[in-house]
Tab-separated table of C-alpha atoms and ligand atoms in Angstrom:
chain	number	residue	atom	x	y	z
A	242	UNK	CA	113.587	94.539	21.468
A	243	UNK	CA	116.348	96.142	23.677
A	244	UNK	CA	119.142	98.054	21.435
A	245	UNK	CA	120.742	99.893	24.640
A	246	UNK	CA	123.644	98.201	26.703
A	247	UNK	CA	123.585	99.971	30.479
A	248	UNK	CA	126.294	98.996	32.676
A	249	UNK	CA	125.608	99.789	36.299
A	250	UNK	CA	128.191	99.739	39.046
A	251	UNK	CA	126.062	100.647	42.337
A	252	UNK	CA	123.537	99.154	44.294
A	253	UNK	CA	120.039	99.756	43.159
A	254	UNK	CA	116.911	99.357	44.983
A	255	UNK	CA	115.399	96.020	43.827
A	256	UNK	CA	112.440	97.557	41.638
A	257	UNK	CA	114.932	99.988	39.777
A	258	UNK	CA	116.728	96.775	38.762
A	259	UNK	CA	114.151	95.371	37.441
A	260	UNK	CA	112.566	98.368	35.676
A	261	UNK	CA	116.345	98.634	34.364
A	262	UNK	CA	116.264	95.258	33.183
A	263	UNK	CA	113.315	95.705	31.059
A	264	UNK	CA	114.316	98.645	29.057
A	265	UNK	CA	117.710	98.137	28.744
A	266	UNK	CA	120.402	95.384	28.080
A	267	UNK	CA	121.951	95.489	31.831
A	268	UNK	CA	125.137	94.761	33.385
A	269	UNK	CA	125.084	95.039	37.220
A	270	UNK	CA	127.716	95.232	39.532
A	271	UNK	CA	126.612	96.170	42.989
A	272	UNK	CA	130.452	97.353	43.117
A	273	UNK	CA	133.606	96.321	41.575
A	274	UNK	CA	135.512	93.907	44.430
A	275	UNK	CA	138.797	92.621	42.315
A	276	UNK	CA	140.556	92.325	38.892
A	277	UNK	CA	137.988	89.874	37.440
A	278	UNK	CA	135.068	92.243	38.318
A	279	UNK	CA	137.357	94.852	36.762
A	280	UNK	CA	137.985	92.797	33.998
A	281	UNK	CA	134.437	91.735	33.588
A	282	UNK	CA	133.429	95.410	33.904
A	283	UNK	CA	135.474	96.663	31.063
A	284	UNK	CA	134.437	94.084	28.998
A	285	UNK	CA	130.854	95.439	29.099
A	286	UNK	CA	131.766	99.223	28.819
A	287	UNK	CA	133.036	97.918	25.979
A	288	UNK	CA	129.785	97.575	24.188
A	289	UNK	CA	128.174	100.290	26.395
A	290	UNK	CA	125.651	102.984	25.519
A	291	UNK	CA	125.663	104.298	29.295
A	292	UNK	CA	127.381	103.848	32.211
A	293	UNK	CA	125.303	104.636	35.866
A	294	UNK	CA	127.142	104.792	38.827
A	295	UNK	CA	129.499	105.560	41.444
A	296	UNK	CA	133.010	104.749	43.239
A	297	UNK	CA	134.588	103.770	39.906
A	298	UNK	CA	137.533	105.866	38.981
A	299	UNK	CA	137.291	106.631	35.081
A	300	UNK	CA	140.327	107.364	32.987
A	301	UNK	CA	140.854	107.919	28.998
A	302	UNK	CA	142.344	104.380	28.780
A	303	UNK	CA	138.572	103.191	30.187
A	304	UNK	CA	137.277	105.586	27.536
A	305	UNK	CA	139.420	104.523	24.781
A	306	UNK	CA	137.960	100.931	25.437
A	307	UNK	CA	134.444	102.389	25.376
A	308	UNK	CA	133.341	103.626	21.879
A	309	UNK	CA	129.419	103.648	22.212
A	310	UNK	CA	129.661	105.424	25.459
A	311	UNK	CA	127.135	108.362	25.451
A	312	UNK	CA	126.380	109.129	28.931
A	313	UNK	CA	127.980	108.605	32.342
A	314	UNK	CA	125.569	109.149	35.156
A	315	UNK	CA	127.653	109.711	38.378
A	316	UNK	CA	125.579	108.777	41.469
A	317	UNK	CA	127.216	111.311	43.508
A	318	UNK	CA	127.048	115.367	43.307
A	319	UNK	CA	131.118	115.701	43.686
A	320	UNK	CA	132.583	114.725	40.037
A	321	UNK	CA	136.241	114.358	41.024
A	322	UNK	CA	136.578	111.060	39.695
A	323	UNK	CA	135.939	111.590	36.135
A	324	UNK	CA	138.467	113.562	33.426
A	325	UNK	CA	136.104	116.067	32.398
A	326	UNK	CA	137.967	117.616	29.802
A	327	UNK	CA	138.448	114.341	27.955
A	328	UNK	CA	134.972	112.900	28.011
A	329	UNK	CA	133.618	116.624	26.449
A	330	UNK	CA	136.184	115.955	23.576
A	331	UNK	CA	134.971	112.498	23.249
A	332	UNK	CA	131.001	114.038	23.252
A	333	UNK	CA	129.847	112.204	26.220
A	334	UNK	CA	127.988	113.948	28.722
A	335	UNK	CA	128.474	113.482	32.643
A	336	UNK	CA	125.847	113.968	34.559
A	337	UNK	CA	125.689	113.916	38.440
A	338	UNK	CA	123.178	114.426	40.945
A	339	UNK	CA	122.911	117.417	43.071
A	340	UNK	CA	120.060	119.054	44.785
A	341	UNK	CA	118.720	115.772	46.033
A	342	UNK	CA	121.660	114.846	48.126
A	343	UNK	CA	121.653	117.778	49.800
A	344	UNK	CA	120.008	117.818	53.136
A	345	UNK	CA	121.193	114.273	53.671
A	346	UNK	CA	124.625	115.556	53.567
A	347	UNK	CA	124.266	118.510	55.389
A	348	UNK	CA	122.653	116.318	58.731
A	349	UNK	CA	125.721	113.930	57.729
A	350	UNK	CA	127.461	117.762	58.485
A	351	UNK	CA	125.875	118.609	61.895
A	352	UNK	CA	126.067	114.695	63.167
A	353	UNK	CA	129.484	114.821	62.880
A	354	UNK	CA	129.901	118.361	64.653
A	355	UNK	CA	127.496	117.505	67.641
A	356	UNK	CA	129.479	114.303	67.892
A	357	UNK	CA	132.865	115.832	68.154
A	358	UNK	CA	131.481	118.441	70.593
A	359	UNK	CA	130.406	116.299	73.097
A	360	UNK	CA	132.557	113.495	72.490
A	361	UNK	CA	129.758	111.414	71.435
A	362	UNK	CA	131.889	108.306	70.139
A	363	UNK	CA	134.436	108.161	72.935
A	364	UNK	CA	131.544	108.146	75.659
A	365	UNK	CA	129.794	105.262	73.247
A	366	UNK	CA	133.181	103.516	73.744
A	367	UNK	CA	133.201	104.419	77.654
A	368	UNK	CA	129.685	102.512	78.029
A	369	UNK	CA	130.242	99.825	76.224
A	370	UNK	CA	133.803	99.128	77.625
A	371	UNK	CA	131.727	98.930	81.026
A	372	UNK	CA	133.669	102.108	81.908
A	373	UNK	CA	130.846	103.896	82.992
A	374	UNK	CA	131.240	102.999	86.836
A	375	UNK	CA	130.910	106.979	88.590
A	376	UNK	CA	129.361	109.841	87.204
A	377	UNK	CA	131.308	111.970	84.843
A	378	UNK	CA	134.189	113.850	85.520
A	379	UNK	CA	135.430	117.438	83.765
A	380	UNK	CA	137.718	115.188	81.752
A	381	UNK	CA	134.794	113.814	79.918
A	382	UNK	CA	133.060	116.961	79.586
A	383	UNK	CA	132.690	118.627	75.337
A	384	UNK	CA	131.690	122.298	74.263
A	385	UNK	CA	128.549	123.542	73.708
A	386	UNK	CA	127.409	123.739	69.775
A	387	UNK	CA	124.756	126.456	70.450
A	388	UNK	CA	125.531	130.067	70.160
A	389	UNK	CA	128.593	129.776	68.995
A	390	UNK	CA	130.751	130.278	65.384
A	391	UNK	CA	129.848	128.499	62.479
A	392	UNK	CA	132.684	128.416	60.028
A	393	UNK	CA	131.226	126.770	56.308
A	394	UNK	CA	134.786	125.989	53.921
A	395	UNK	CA	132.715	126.814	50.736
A	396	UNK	CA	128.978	128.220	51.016
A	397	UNK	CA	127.494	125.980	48.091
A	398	UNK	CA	124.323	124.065	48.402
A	399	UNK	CA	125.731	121.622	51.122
A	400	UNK	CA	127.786	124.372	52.971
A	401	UNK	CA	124.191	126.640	52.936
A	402	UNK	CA	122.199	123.463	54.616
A	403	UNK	CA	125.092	122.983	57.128
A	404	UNK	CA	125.036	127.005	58.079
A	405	UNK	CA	121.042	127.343	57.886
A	406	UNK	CA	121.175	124.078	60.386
A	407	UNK	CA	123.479	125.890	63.000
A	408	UNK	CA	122.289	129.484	62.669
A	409	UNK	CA	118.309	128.439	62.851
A	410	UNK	CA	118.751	125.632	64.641
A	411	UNK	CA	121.545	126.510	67.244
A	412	UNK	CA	121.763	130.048	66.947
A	413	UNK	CA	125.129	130.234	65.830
A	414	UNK	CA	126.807	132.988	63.588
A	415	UNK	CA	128.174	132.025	60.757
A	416	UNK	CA	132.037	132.909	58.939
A	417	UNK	CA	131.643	131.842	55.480
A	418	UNK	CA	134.780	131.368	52.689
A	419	UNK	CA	133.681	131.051	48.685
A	420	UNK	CA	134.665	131.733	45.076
A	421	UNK	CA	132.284	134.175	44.847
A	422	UNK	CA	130.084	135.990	47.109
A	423	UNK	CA	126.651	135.152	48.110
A	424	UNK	CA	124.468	138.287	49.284
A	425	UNK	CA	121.728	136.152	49.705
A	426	UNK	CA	122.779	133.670	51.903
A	427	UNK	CA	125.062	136.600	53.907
A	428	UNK	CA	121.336	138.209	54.257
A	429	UNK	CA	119.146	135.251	54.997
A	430	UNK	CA	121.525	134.140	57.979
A	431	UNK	CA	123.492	137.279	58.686
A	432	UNK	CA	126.824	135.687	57.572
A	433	UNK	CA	130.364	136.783	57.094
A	434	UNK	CA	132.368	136.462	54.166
A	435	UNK	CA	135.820	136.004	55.449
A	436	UNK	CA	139.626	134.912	54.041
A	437	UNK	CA	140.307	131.075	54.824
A	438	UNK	CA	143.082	132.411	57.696
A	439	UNK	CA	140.205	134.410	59.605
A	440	UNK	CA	137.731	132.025	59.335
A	441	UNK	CA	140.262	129.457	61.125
A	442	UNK	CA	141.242	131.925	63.556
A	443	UNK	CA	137.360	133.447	64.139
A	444	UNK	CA	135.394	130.032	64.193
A	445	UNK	CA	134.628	126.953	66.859
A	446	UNK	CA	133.333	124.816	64.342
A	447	UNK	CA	134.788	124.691	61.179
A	448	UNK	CA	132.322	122.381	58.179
A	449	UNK	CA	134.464	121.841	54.848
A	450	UNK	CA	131.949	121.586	51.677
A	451	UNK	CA	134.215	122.855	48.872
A	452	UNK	CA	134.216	120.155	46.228
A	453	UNK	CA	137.710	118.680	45.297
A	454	UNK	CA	139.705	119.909	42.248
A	455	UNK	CA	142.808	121.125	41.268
A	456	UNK	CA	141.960	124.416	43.512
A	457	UNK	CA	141.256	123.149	46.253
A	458	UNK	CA	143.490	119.928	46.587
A	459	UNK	CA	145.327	119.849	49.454
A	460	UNK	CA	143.751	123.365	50.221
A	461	UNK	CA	143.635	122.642	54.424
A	462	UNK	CA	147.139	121.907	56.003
A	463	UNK	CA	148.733	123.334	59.914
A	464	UNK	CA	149.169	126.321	59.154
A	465	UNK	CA	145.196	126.655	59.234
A	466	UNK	CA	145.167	124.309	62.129
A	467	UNK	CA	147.790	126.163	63.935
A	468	UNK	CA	145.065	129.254	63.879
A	469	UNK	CA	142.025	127.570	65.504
A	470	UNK	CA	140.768	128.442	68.791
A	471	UNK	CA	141.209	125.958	72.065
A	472	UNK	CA	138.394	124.142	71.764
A	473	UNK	CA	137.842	123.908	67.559
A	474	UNK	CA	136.021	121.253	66.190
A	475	UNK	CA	137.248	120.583	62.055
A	476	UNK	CA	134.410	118.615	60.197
A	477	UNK	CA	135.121	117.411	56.528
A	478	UNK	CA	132.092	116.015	54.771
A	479	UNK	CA	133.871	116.962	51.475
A	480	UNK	CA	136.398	115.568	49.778
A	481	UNK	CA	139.349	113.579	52.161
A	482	UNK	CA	142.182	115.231	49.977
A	483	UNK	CA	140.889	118.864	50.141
A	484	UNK	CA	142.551	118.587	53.543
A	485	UNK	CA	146.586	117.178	53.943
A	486	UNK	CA	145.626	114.221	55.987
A	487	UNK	CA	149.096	113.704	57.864
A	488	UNK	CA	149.118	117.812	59.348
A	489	UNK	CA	145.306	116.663	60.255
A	490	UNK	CA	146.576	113.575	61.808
A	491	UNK	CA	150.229	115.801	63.815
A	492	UNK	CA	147.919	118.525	64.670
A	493	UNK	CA	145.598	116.142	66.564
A	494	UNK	CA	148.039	114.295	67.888
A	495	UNK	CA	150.020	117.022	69.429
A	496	UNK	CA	146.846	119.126	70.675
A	497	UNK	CA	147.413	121.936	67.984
A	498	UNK	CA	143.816	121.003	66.966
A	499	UNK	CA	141.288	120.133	69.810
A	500	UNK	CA	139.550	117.548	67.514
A	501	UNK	CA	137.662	116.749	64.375
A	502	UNK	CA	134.621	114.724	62.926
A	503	UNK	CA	135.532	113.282	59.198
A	504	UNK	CA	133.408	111.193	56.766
A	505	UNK	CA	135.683	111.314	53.906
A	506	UNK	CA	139.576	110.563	54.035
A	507	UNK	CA	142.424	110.500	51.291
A	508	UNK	CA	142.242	106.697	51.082
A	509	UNK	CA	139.127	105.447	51.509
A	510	UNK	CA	138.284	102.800	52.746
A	511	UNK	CA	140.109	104.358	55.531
A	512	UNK	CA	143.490	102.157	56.072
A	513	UNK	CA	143.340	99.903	59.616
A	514	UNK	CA	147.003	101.595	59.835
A	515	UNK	CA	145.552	105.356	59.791
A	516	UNK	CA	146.064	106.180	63.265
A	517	UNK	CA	142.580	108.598	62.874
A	518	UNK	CA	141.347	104.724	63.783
A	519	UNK	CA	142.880	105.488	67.666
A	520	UNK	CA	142.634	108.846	68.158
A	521	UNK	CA	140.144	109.766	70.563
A	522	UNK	CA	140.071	113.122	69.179
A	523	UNK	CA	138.767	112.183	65.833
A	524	UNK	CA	135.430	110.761	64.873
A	525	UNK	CA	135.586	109.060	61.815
A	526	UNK	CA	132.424	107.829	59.867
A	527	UNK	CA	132.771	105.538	56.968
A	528	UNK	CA	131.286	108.194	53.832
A	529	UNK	CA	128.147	107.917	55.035
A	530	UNK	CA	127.289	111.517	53.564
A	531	UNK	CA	123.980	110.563	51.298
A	532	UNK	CA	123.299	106.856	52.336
A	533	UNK	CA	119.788	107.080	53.845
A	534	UNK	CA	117.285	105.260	51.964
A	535	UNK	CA	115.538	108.196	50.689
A	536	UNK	CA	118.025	110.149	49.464
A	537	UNK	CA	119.929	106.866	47.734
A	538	UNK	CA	116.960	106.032	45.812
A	539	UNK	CA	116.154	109.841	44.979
A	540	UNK	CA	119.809	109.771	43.722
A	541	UNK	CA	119.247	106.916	41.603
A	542	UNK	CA	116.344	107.888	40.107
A	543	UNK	CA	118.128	111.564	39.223
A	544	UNK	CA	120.905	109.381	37.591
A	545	UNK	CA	118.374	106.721	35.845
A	546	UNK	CA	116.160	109.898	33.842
A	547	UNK	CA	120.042	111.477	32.943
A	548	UNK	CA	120.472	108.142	31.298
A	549	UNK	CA	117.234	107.833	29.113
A	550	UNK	CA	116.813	111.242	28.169
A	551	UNK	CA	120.593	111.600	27.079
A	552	UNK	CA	120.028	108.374	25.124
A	553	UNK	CA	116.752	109.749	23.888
A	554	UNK	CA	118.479	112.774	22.429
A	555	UNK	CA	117.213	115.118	24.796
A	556	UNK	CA	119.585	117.236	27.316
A	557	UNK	CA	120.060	116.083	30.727
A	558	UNK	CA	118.274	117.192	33.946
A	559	UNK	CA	121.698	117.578	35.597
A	560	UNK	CA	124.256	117.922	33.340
A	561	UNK	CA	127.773	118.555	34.720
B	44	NAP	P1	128.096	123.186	45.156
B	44	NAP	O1	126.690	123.605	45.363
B	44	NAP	O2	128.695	123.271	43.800
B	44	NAP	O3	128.976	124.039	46.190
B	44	NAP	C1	130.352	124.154	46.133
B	44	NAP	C2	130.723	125.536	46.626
B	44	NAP	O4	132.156	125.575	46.718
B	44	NAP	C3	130.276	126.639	45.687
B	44	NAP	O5	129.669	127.663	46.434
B	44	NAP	C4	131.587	127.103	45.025
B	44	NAP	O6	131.661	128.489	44.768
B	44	NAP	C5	132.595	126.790	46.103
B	44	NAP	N1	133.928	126.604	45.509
B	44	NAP	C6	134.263	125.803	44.476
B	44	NAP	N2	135.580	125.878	44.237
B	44	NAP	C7	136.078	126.769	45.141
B	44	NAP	C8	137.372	127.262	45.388
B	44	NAP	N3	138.416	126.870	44.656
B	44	NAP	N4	137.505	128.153	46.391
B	44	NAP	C9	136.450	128.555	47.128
B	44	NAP	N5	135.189	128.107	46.932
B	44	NAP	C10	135.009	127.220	45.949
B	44	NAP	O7	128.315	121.685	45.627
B	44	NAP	P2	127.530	120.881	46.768
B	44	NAP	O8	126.336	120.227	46.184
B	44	NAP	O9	127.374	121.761	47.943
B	44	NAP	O10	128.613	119.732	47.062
B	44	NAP	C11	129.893	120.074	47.563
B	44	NAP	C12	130.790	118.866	47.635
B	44	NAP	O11	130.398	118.053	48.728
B	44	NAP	C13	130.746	117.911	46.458
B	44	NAP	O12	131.555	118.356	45.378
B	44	NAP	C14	131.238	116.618	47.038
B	44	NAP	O13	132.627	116.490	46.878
B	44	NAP	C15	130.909	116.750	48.516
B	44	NAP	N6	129.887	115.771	48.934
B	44	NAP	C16	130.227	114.828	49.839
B	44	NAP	C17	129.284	113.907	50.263
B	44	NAP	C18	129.621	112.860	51.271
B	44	NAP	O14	129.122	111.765	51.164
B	44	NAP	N7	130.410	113.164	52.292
B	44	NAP	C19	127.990	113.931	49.737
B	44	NAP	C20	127.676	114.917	48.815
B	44	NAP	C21	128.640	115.835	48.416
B	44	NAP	P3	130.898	129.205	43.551
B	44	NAP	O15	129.471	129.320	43.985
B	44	NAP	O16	131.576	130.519	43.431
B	44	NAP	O17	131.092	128.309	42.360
């Protein structure tokens, strides 16, 4: 006999469903696509034990209409989404799920750079617009990536697999910005622990990795921009609102940055209006940080033993 109520708002991989199914009484959403899946959603946190997922922003009023609510497993490592200080008073535990996520993200990182560098998107467009007629001219050309500056915008787990890519991989040096120090890392790739300004000013690529909060919100604007060398490349596989989109936009648009490579954005989906849609300067990936198969399911799984052994009564593997 099932006594738990699970409501899951992500897409699962067709066995976890099922395995889900059997031990618990499940609510799926595969996401939440208008006010009746809203509706229908709060209806079931209503009589929720757990809640697995991701993408859905949670607020007290959602709490206040979920009374059984032990455990929320976030399918993400970033926790931005959720207000912390009110689901500790309420004595349900978050969960999230770093570690796993990781190297995903980081190669989400480096794509992003190499594609910026050598204009990898705009000469996609140039081929398939049949505008490939001559061989390339110096207006096509991009920068190299190797041997040069490595600048990681907080030197966490993603931020170390992004600089450990670029120094052992491309022999680059590497500018680093953090909280708090990290000897080890400074040691294991000979990098620099610089002020935000320096970094900007001492960097050609430049990876954002700090996670969002009331820190770092809004943390990049111009007058970091207006530092960068000639031929900077800006990558944000963070948060889209750790960086003030519009200066992004105005310094790409009026050359004050050369270009940048973004997977996250402060609406997302990104708006058909944002004019990062036309610049050339600006590759733009739809979030696509974590989504390989592997690392998905690995994610899922993370979030899935959260769930059971908080409802067991024992602590959780990754408790926020
Ligand atoms: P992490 O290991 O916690 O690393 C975050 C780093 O940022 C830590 O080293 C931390 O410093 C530093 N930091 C935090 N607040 C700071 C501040 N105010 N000033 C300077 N440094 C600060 O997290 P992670 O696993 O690398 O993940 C980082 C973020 O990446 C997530 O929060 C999420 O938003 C984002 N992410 C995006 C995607 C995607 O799909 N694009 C996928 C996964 C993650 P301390 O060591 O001193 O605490």
């Amino acid at each position: 006999m099932k006594t738990q109520n699970l409501v899951v708002v992500h897409e699962l991989y067709p066995a976890l469903v099922e395995a889900l199914s059997d031990a618990f009484n499940l609510t799926h959403f595969t996401r939440l696509v208008d006010d009746q899946d809203r509706a229908a959603f709060e209806e079931a946190m209503a009589q929720a034990d757990a809640y697995l997922g991701s993408n859905v922003a949670f607020t007290e009023a959602l709490l206040d209409k979920a009374p059984r609510l032990k455990v929320v497993a976030s399918v993400s490592v970033g926790v931005d989404s959720y207000p912390i200080e009110a689901m500790r008073e309420r004595g349900i535990v978050l969960t999230n799920t770093p570690d796993v996520l990781t190297e995903s993200t980081a190669d989400t990182g480096f794509l992003l750079l190499m594609m910026a560098a050598r204009r990898a998107g705009e000469m996609l467009r140039k081929v398939r617009d049949h505008e490939w007629t001559a061989s390339l001219s110096r207006e096509d050309f991009g920068v190299d990536v190797h041997g040069k500056t490595l600048g990681i915008v907080g030197m966490g787990r993603i931020g170390q697999a992004v600089a450990r890519r670029g120094h052992d991989g491309f022999g680059m040096s590497v500018n680093y910005t953090n909280r708090s120090a990290k000897p080890e890392v400074e040691a294991a790739l000979d990098a620099r622990r610089v002020d935000l300004e320096t970094l900007f000013r001492e960097s050609d690529f430049i990876c954002v990795t700090v996670p969002l909060s009331a820190e770092t919100e809004g943390l990049i604007g111009r007058e970091h921009f207006a530092l960068t060398r000639p031929h900077a490349v800006f990558v944000n596989i963070s948060r889209g609102k750790v960086v003030r989109e519009d200066e992004l936009v105005a310094c790409l648009q009026d050359g004050t940055l050369h270009c940048a490579g973004l997977d996250v954005y402060e609406r997302e989906p990104l708006s058909t209006a944002s004019p990062l849609m036309t610049l050339d300067n600006a590759v733009c990936l739809p979030h696509i940080g974590s989504s390989t198969f592997q690392t998905r399911n690995a994610m899922c799984d993370l979030a899935v033993d959260n769930v059971k052994r908080v409802l067991a009564g024992e602590g959780a593997i990754t408790a926020v």
